[in-house]
Short mmCIF file of C-alpha atoms and ligand atoms in Angstrom, two decimals:
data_model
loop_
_atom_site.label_atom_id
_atom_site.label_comp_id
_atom_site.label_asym_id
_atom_site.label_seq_id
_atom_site.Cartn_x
_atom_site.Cartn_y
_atom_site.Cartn_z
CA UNK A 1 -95.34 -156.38 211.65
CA UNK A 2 -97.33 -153.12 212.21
CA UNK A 3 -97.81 -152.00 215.66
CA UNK A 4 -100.83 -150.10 217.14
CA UNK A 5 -100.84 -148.54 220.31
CA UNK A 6 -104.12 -147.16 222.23
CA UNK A 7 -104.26 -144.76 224.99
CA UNK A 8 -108.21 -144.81 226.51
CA UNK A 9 -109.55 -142.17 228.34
CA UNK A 10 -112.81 -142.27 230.97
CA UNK A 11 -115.41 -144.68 231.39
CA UNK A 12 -115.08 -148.47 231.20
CA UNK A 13 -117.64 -148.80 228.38
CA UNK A 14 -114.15 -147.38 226.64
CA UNK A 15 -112.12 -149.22 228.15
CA UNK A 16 -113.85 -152.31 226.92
CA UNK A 17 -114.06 -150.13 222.74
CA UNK A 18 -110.53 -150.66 222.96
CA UNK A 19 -110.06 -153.76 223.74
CA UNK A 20 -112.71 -154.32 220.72
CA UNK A 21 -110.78 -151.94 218.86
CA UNK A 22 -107.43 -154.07 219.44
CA UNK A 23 -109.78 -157.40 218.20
CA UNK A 24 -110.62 -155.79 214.60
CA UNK A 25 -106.45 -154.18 214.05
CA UNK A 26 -105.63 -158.20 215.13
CA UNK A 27 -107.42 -159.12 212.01
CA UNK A 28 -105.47 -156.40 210.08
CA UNK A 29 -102.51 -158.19 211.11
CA UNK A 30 -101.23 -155.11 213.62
CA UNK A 31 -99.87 -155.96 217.17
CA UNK A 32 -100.32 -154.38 219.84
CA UNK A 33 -97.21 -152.34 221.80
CA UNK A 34 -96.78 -150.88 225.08
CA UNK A 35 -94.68 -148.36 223.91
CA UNK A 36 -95.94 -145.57 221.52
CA UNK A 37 -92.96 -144.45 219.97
CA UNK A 38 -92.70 -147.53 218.61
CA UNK A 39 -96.73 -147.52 217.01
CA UNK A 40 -97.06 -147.40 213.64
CA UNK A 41 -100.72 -146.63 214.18
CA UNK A 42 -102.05 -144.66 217.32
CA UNK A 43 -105.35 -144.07 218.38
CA UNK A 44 -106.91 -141.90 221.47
CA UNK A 45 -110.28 -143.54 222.53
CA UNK A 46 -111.66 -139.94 224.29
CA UNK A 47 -114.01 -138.92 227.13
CA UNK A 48 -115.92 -135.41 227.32
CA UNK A 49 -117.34 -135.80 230.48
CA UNK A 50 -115.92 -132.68 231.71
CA UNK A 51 -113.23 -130.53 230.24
CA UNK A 52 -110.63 -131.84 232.25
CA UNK A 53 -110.84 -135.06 229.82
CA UNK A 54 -110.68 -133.03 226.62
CA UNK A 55 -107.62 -130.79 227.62
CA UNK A 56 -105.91 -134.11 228.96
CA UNK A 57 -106.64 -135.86 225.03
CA UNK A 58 -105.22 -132.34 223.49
CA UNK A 59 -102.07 -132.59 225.44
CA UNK A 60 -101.31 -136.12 224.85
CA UNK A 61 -102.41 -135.40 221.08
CA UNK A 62 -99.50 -132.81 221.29
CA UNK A 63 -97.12 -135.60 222.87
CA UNK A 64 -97.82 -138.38 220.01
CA UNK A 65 -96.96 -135.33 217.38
CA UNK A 66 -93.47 -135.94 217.51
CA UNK A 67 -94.00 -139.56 217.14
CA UNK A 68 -96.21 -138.85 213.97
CA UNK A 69 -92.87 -136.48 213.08
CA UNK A 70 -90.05 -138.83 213.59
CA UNK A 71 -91.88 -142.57 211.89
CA UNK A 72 -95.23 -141.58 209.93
CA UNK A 73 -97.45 -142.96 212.61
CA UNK A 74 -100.86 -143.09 211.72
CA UNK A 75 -102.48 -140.71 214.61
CA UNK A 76 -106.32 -140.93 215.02
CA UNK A 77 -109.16 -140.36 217.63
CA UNK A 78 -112.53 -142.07 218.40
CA UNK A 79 -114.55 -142.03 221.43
CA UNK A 80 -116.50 -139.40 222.54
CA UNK A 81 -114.94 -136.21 221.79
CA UNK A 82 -114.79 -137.38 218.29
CA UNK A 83 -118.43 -137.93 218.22
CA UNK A 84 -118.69 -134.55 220.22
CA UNK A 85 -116.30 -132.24 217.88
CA UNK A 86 -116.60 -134.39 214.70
CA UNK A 87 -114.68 -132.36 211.65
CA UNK A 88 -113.83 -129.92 213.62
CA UNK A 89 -111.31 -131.99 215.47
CA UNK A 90 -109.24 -132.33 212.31
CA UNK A 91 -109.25 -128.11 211.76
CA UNK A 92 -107.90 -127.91 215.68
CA UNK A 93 -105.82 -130.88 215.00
CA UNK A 94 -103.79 -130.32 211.26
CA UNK A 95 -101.68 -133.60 211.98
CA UNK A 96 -104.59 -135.47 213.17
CA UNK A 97 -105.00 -138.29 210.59
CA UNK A 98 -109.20 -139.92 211.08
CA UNK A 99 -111.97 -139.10 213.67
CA UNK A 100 -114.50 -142.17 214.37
CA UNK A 101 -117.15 -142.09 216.56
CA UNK A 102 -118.14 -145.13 219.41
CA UNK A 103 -120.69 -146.70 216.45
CA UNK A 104 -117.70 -146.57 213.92
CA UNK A 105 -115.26 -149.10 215.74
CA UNK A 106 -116.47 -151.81 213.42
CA UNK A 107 -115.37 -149.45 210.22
CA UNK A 108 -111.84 -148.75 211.87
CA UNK A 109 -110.36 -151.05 208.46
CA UNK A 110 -112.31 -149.19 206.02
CA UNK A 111 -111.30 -146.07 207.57
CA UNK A 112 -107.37 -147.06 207.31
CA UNK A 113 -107.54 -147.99 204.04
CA UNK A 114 -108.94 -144.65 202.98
CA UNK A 115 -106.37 -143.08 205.24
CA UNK A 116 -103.46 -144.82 203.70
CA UNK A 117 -104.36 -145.75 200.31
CA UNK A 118 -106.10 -142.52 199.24
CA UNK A 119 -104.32 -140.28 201.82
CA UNK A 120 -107.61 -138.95 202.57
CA UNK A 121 -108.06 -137.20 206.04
CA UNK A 122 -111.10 -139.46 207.62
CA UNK A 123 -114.26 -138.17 209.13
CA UNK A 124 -116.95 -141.20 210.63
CA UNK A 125 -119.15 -140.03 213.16
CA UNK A 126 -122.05 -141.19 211.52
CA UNK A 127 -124.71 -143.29 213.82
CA UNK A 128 -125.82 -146.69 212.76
CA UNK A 129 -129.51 -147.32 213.48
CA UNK A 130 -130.59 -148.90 216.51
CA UNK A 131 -131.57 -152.12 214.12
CA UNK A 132 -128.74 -152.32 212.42
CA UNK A 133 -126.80 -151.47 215.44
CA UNK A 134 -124.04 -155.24 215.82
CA UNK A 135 -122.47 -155.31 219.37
CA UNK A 136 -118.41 -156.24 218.81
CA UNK A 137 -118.63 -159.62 220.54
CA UNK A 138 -115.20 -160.29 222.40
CA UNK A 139 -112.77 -162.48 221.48
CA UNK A 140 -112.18 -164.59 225.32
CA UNK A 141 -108.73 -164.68 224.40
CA UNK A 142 -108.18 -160.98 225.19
CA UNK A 143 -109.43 -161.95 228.25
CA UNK A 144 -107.43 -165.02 229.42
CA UNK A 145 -105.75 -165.31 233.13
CA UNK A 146 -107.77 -162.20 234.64
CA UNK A 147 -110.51 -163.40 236.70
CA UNK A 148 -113.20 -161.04 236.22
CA UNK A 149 -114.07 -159.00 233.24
CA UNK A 150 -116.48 -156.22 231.77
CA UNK A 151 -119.68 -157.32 229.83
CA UNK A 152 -121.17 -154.47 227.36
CA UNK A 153 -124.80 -155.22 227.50
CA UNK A 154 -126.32 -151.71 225.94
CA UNK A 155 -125.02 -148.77 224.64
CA UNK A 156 -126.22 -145.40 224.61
CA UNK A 157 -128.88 -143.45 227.04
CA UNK A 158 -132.33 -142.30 226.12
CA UNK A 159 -132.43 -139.88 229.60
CA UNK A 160 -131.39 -136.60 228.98
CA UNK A 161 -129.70 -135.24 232.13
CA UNK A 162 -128.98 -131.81 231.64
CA UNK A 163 -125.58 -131.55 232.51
CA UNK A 164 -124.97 -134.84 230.52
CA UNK A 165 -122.94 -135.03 227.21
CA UNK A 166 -123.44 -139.03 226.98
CA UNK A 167 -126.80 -138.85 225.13
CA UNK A 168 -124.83 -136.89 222.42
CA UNK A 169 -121.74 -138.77 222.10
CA UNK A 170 -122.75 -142.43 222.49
CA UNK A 171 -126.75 -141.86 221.04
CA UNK A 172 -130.25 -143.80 221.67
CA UNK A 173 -130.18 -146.95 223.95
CA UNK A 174 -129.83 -149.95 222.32
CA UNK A 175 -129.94 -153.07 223.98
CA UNK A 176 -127.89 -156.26 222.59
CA UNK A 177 -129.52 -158.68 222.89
CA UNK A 178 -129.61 -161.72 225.91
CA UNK A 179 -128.69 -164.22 224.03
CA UNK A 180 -125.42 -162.79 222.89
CA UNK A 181 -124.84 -161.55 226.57
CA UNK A 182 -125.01 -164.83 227.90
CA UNK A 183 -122.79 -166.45 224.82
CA UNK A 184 -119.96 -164.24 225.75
CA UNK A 185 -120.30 -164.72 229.74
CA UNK A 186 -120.08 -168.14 229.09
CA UNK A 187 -116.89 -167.88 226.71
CA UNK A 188 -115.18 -165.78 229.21
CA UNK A 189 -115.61 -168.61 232.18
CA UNK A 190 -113.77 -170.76 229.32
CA UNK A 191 -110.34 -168.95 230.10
CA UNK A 192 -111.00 -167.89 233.70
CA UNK A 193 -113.59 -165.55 234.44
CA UNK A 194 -115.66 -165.98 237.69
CA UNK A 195 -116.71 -162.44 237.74
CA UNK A 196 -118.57 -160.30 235.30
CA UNK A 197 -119.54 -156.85 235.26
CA UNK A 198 -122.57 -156.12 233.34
CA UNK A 199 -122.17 -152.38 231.65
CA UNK A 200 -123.49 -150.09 229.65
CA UNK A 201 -124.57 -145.97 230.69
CA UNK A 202 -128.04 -146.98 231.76
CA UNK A 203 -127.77 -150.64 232.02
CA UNK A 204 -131.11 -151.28 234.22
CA UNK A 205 -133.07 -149.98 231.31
CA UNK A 206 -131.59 -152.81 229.50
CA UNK A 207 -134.30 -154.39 226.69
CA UNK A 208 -132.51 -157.04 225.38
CA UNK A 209 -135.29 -159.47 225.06
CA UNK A 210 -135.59 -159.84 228.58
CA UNK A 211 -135.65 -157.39 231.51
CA UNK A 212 -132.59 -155.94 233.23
CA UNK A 213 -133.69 -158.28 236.68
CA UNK A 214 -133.87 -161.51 234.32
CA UNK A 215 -130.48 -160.88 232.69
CA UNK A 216 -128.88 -160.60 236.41
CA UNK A 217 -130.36 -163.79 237.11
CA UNK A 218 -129.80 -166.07 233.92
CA UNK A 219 -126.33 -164.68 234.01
CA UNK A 220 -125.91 -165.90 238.09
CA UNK A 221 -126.78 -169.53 236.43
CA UNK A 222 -123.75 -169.06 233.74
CA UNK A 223 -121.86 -172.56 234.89
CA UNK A 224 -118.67 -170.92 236.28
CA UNK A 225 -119.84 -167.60 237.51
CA UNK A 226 -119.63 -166.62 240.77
CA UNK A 227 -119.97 -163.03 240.86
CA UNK A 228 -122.31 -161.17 238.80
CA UNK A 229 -122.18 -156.91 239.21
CA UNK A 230 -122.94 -153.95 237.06
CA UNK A 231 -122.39 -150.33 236.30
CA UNK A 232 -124.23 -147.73 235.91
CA UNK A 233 -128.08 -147.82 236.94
CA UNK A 234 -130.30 -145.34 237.02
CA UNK A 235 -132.51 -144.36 240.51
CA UNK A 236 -136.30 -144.13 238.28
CA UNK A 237 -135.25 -147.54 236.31
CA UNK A 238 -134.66 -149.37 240.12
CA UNK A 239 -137.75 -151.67 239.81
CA UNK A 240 -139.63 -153.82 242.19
CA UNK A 241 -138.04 -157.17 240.10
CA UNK A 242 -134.21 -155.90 240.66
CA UNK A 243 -134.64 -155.15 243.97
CA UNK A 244 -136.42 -158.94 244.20
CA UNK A 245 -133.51 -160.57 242.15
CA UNK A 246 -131.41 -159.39 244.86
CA UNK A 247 -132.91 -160.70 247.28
CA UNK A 248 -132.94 -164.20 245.39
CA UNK A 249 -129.79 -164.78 243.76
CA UNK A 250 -126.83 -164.37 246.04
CA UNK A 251 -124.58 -164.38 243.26
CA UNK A 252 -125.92 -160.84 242.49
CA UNK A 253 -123.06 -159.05 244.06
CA UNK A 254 -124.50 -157.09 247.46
CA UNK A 255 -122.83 -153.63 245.69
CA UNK A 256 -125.36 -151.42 243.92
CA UNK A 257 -123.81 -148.07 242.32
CA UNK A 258 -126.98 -145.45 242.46
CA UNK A 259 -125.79 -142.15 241.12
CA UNK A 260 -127.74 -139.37 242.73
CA UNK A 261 -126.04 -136.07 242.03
CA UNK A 262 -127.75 -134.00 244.43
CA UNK A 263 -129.81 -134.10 247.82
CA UNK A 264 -131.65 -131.38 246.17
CA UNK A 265 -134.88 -131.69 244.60
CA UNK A 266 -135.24 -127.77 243.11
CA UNK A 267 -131.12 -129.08 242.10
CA UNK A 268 -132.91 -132.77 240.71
CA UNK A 269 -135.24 -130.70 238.28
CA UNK A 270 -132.86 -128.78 236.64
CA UNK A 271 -130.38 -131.65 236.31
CA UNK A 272 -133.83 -133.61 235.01
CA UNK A 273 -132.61 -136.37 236.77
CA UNK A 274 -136.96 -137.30 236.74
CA UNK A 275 -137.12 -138.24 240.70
CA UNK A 276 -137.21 -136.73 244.10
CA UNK A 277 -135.53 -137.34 246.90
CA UNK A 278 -137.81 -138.95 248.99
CA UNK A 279 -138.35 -141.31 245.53
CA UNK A 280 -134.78 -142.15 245.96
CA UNK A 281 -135.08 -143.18 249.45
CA UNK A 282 -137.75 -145.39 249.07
CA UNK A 283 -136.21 -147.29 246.08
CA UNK A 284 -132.83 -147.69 248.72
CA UNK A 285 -134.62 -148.64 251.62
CA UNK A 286 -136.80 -151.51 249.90
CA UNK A 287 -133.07 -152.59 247.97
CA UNK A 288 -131.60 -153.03 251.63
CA UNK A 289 -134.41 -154.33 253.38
CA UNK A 290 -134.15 -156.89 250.36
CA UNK A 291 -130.29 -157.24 250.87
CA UNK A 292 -129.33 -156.45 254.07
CA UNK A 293 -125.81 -154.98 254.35
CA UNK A 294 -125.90 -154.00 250.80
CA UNK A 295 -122.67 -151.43 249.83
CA UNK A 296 -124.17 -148.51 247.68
CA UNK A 297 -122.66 -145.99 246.00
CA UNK A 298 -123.14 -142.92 244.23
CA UNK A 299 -122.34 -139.52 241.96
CA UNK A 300 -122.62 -136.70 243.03
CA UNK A 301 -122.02 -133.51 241.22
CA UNK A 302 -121.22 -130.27 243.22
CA UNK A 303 -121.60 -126.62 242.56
CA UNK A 304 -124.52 -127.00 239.70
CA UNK A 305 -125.67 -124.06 238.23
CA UNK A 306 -128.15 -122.09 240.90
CA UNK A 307 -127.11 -124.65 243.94
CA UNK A 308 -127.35 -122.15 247.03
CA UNK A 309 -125.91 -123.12 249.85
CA UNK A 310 -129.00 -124.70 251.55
CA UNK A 311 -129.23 -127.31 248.47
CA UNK A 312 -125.75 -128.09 249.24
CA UNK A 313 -126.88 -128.90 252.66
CA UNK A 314 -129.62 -131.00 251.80
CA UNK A 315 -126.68 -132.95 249.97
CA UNK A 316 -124.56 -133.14 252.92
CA UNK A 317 -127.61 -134.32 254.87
CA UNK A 318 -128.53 -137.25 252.12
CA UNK A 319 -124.56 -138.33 252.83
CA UNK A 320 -124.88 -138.52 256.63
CA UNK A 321 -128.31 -140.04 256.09
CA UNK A 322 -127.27 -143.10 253.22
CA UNK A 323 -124.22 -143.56 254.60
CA UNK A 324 -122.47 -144.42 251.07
CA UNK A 325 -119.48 -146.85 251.15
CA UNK A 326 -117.88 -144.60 248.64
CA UNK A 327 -118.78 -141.43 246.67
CA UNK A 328 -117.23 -140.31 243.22
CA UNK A 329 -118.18 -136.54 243.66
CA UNK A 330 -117.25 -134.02 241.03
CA UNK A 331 -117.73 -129.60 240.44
CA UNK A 332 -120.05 -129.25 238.08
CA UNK A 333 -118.34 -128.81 234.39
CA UNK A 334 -120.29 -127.15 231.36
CA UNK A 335 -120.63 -129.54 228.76
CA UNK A 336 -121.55 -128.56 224.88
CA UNK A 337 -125.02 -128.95 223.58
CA UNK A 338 -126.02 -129.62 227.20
CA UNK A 339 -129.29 -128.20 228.99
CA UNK A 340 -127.45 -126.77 231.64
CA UNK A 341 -124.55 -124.93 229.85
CA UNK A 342 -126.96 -123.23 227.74
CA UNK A 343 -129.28 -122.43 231.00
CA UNK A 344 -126.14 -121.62 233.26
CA UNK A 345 -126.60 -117.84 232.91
CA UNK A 346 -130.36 -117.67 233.91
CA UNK A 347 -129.60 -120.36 236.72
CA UNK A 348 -126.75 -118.33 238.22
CA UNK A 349 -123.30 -119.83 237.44
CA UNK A 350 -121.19 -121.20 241.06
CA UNK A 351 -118.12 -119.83 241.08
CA UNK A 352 -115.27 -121.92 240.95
CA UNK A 353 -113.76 -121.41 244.46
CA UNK A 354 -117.37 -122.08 246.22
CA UNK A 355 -117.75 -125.67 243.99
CA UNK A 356 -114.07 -126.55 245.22
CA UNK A 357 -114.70 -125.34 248.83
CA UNK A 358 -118.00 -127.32 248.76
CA UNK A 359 -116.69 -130.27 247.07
CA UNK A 360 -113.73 -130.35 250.28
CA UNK A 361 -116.69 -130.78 252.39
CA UNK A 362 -118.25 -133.22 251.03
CA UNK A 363 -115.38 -135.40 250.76
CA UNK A 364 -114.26 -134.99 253.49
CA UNK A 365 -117.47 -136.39 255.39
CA UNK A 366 -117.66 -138.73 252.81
CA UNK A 367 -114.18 -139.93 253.80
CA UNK A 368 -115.12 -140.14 257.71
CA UNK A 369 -117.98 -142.34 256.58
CA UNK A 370 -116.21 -144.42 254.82
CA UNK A 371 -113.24 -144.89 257.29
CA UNK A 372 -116.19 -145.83 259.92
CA UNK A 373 -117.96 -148.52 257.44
CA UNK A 374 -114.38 -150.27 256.91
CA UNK A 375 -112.96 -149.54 260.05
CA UNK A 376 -115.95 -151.49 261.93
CA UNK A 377 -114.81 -154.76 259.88
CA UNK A 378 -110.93 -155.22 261.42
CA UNK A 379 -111.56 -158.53 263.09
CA UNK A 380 -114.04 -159.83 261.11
CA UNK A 381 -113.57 -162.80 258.35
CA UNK A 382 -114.14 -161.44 254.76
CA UNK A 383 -114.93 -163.67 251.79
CA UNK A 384 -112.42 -162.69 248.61
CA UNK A 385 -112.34 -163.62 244.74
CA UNK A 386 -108.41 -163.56 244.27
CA UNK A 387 -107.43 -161.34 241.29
CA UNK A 388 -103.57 -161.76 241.46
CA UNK A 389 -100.77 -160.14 243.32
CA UNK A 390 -101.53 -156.81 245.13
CA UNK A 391 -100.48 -153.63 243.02
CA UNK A 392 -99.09 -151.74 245.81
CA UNK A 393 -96.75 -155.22 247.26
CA UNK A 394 -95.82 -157.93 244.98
CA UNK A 395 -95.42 -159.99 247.86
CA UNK A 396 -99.72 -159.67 249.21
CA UNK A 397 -102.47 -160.80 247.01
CA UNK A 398 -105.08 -158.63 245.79
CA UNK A 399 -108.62 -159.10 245.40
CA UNK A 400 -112.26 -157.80 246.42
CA UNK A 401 -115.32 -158.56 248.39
CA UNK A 402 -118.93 -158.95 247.16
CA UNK A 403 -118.97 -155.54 248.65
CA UNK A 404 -116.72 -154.38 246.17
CA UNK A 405 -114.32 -153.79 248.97
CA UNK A 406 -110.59 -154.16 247.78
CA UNK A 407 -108.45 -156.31 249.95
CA UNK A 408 -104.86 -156.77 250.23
CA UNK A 409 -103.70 -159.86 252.59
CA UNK A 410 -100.59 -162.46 253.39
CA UNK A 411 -101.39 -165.21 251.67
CA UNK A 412 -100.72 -168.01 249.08
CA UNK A 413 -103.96 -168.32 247.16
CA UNK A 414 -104.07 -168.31 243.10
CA UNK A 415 -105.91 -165.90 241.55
CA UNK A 416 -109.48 -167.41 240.55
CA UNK A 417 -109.80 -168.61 244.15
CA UNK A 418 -112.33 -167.87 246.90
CA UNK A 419 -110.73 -167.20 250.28
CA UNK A 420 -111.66 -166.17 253.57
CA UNK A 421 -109.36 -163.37 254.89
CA UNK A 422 -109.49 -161.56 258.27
CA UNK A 423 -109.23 -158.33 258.57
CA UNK A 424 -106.41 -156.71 260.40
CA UNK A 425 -105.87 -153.42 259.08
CA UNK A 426 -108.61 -150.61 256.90
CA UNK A 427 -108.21 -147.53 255.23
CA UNK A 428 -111.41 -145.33 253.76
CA UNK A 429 -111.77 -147.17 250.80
CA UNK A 430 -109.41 -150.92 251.53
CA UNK A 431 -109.06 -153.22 253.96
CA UNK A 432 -105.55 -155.52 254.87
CA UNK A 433 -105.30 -158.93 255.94
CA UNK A 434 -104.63 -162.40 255.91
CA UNK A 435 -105.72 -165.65 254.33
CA UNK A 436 -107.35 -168.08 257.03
CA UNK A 437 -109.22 -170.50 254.85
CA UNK A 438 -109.53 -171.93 250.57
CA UNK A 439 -113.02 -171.70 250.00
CA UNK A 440 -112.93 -172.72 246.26
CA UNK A 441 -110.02 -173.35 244.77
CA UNK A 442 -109.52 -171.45 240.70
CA UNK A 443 -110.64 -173.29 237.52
CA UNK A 444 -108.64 -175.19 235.48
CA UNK A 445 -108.58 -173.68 232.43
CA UNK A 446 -107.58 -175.16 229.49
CA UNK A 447 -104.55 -173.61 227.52
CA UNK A 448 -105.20 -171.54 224.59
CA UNK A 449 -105.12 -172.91 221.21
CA UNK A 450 -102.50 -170.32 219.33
CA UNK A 451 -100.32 -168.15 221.59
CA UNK A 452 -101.45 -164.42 222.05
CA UNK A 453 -99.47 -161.32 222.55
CA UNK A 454 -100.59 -159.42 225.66
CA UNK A 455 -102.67 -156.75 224.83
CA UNK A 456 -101.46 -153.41 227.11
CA UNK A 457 -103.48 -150.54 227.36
CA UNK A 458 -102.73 -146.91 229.14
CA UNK A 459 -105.88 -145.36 230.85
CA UNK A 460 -106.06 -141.92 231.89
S1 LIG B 1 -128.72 -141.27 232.74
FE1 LIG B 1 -126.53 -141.05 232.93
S2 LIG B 1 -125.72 -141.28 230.86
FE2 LIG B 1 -127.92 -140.89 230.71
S3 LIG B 1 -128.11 -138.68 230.39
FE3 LIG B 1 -128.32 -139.08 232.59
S4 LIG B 1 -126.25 -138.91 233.45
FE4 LIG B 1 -126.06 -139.10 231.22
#
């Protein structure tokens, strides 16, 4: 029996290409293993994000070496760094065995069979057009006893950011279509799932057949959903009909993530991020007038090229001012090919100690905020989706709130319930408990027709 093993790096758009990935080896007879020095076959599904993500793939290429060395594995890489450095990933990488890009996945036997049969070394970073673009629907199975899962709606991004490598390693948008969508949401209640999170890089620009809004909302009336979310929206595609399918369909999760990057609008035009400010605001204030105690959150990128110190005020202020739940906040990283990199010079480059002093700041407010949003909830009754046992105690449950709000609490309840919990105890970004009433009790699910091996995966 061949083993594969897959180590996934960034977003969860590849977290979900490797769980696709794993589906097409399963057909090729490979299993998966938890342990690569036992892999006959490994593969590192990349991020280039920033450079952090490309030195972390080199290193663990340089770890999986000596697996290569000592049993022949089969060593190959796909995401977006492949699609990024293409054939000249195999020059930096002489044991490196096959490169394939995010639109390859499908061609992964193809590509294994020229790798083994004709020892050929395996370039495929070629795009497939939009038309003929096929989705990888998901086997359920992969998906049975977790109670909420990842939906790929779309693929791509036709915005072009200019600190953004996405439109280069993942191409045009292309929308799959509603019907598909709502076959696989409806598969995945069949083993468990009460949650799904739709995804894709610019998923409210979805153009499936339907709009973005009317996908939210014929999803909500999958029999068996309870929870519908998604990830990642962007601020000029937050139209009057999403903000009104909030405000109709409570099973729209009341948690929208609106990346903003900076409180800057000289900042906003560089980054061609295509709105202002005072744009944003208005979109967020008619979203929470529509949902009232909506949880937002947001991107923000510190220390871009020609950000003076007043435009990283103005980002301070927008904090203070939107009072985020959370904020994933990063220093600005040069990316190839990308507007900004190639306009850093003229723009005047930060230098590194001012992005990291700034990006202290800013997390550190953003911290108080969120201690104060969580912190304002200890007494209070929360409503939970179990997921299972609590990572950090075996003994506590684990799941989250519509807010998105992980919660950890004493309690008995299986995962796939609803429960109330009150809150006893928060941190910045969690809140502590225990169970005080079984809202809805889990599914019964009925047991799978052939026995599956559990399919492991290592993110980094
Ligand atoms: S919208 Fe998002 S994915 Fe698209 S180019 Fe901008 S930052 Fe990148």
């Amino acid at each position: 029996m061949k083993r594969y093993f897959i180590h996934t790096f960034g977003c969860q758009m590849n977290v979900n290409d490797s769980l696709r990935m794993g589906e097409v080896l399963g057909k090729l007879d490979y299993r998966p293993t938890p342990v690569a020095e036992e892999a006959d076959l490994i593969i590192l599904n990349t991020c280039s994000i920033r450079e952090k993500a490309e030195d972390k793939m080199l290193s663990a290429l340089g770890r999986y070496r000596t697996v290569k060395l000592s049993r022949g594995t089969l060593l190959g890489v796909g995401g977006c760094v492949a699609q990024q450095e293409k054939d000249r990933l195999l020059k930096k990488v002489p044991y490196l065995d096959f490169v394939f890009g995010p639109d390859s996945i499908a061609r992964l036997p193809e590509i294994l069979q020229r790798v083994q049969d004709e020892r050929e070394r395996v370039v495929e970073t070629a795009w497939v057009d939009s038309e003929e673009y096929v989705f990888p629907r998901a086997d359920p199975e992969t998906s049975r006893g977790k109670v909420t899962e990842f939906v790929t709606v779309m693929k791509g991004c036709d915005n072009v950011c200019s600190f953004c490598v996405v439109p280069h390693t993942r191409g045009r948008e292309v929308s799959r279509a509603f019907p598909e969508v709502l076959g696989e949401v409806a598969d995945l209640t069949r083993v468990g799932v009460r949650e799904v999170t739709l995804i894709g890089q610019n998923v409210n620009s979805y153009r499936g057949g339907i709009s973005f809004a009317q996908l939210l909302l014929r999803t909500a009336e999958v029999p068996g959903i309870e929870r519908v979310r998604f990830t990642t929206s962007h601020p000029h595609d937050l139209s009057d009909e999403l903000i009104e399918a909030f405000r109709l369909q409570p099973k729209i999760a009341p948690h929208f993530h609106l990346p903003v990057q900076s409180g800057s609008d000289p900042v906003l035009k560089r980054m061609r991020r295509d709105y202002t400010i005072e744009q944003y605001l208005e979109r967020l204030e008619k979203l929470r007038e529509a949902r009232p105690g909506i949880a937002v959150t947001t991107d923000i990128i510190v220390g871009f090229p020609g950000e003076t110190e007043e435009d990283f005020a103005l980002t301070l202020a927008l904090t203070e001012k939107v009072r985020y739940e959370n904020q994933f906040s990063f220093i600005y990283s040069p990316r190839p090919k990308t507007g900004a990199a190639l306009r850093e010079k003229d723009w005047g480059a930060v230098p590194h100690e001012v992005k990291i002093e700034r990006l202290e700041r800013l997390q550190k407010m953003q911290r108080r905020i969120s201690a104060e949003i969580t912190s304002a909830l200890v007494g209070q009754e929360v409503e939970v989706l179990v997921e299972g046992a609590s990572r950090y105690n075996p003994l506590k449950r684990f799941g989250r709130t519509p807010e998105n709000r992980t919660v950890n609490f004493d309690g008995d309840a299986p995962a796939g319930a609803m429960v109330k919990v009150l809150v006893e105890h928060t941190t910045p970004n969690q809140l502590s408990g225990k169970q005080t009433a079984m809202l809805m009790e889990p599914m019964v699910v009925p047991p799978p027709e052939v026995e599956r091996p559990e399919f492991p995966q290592i993110v980094a």
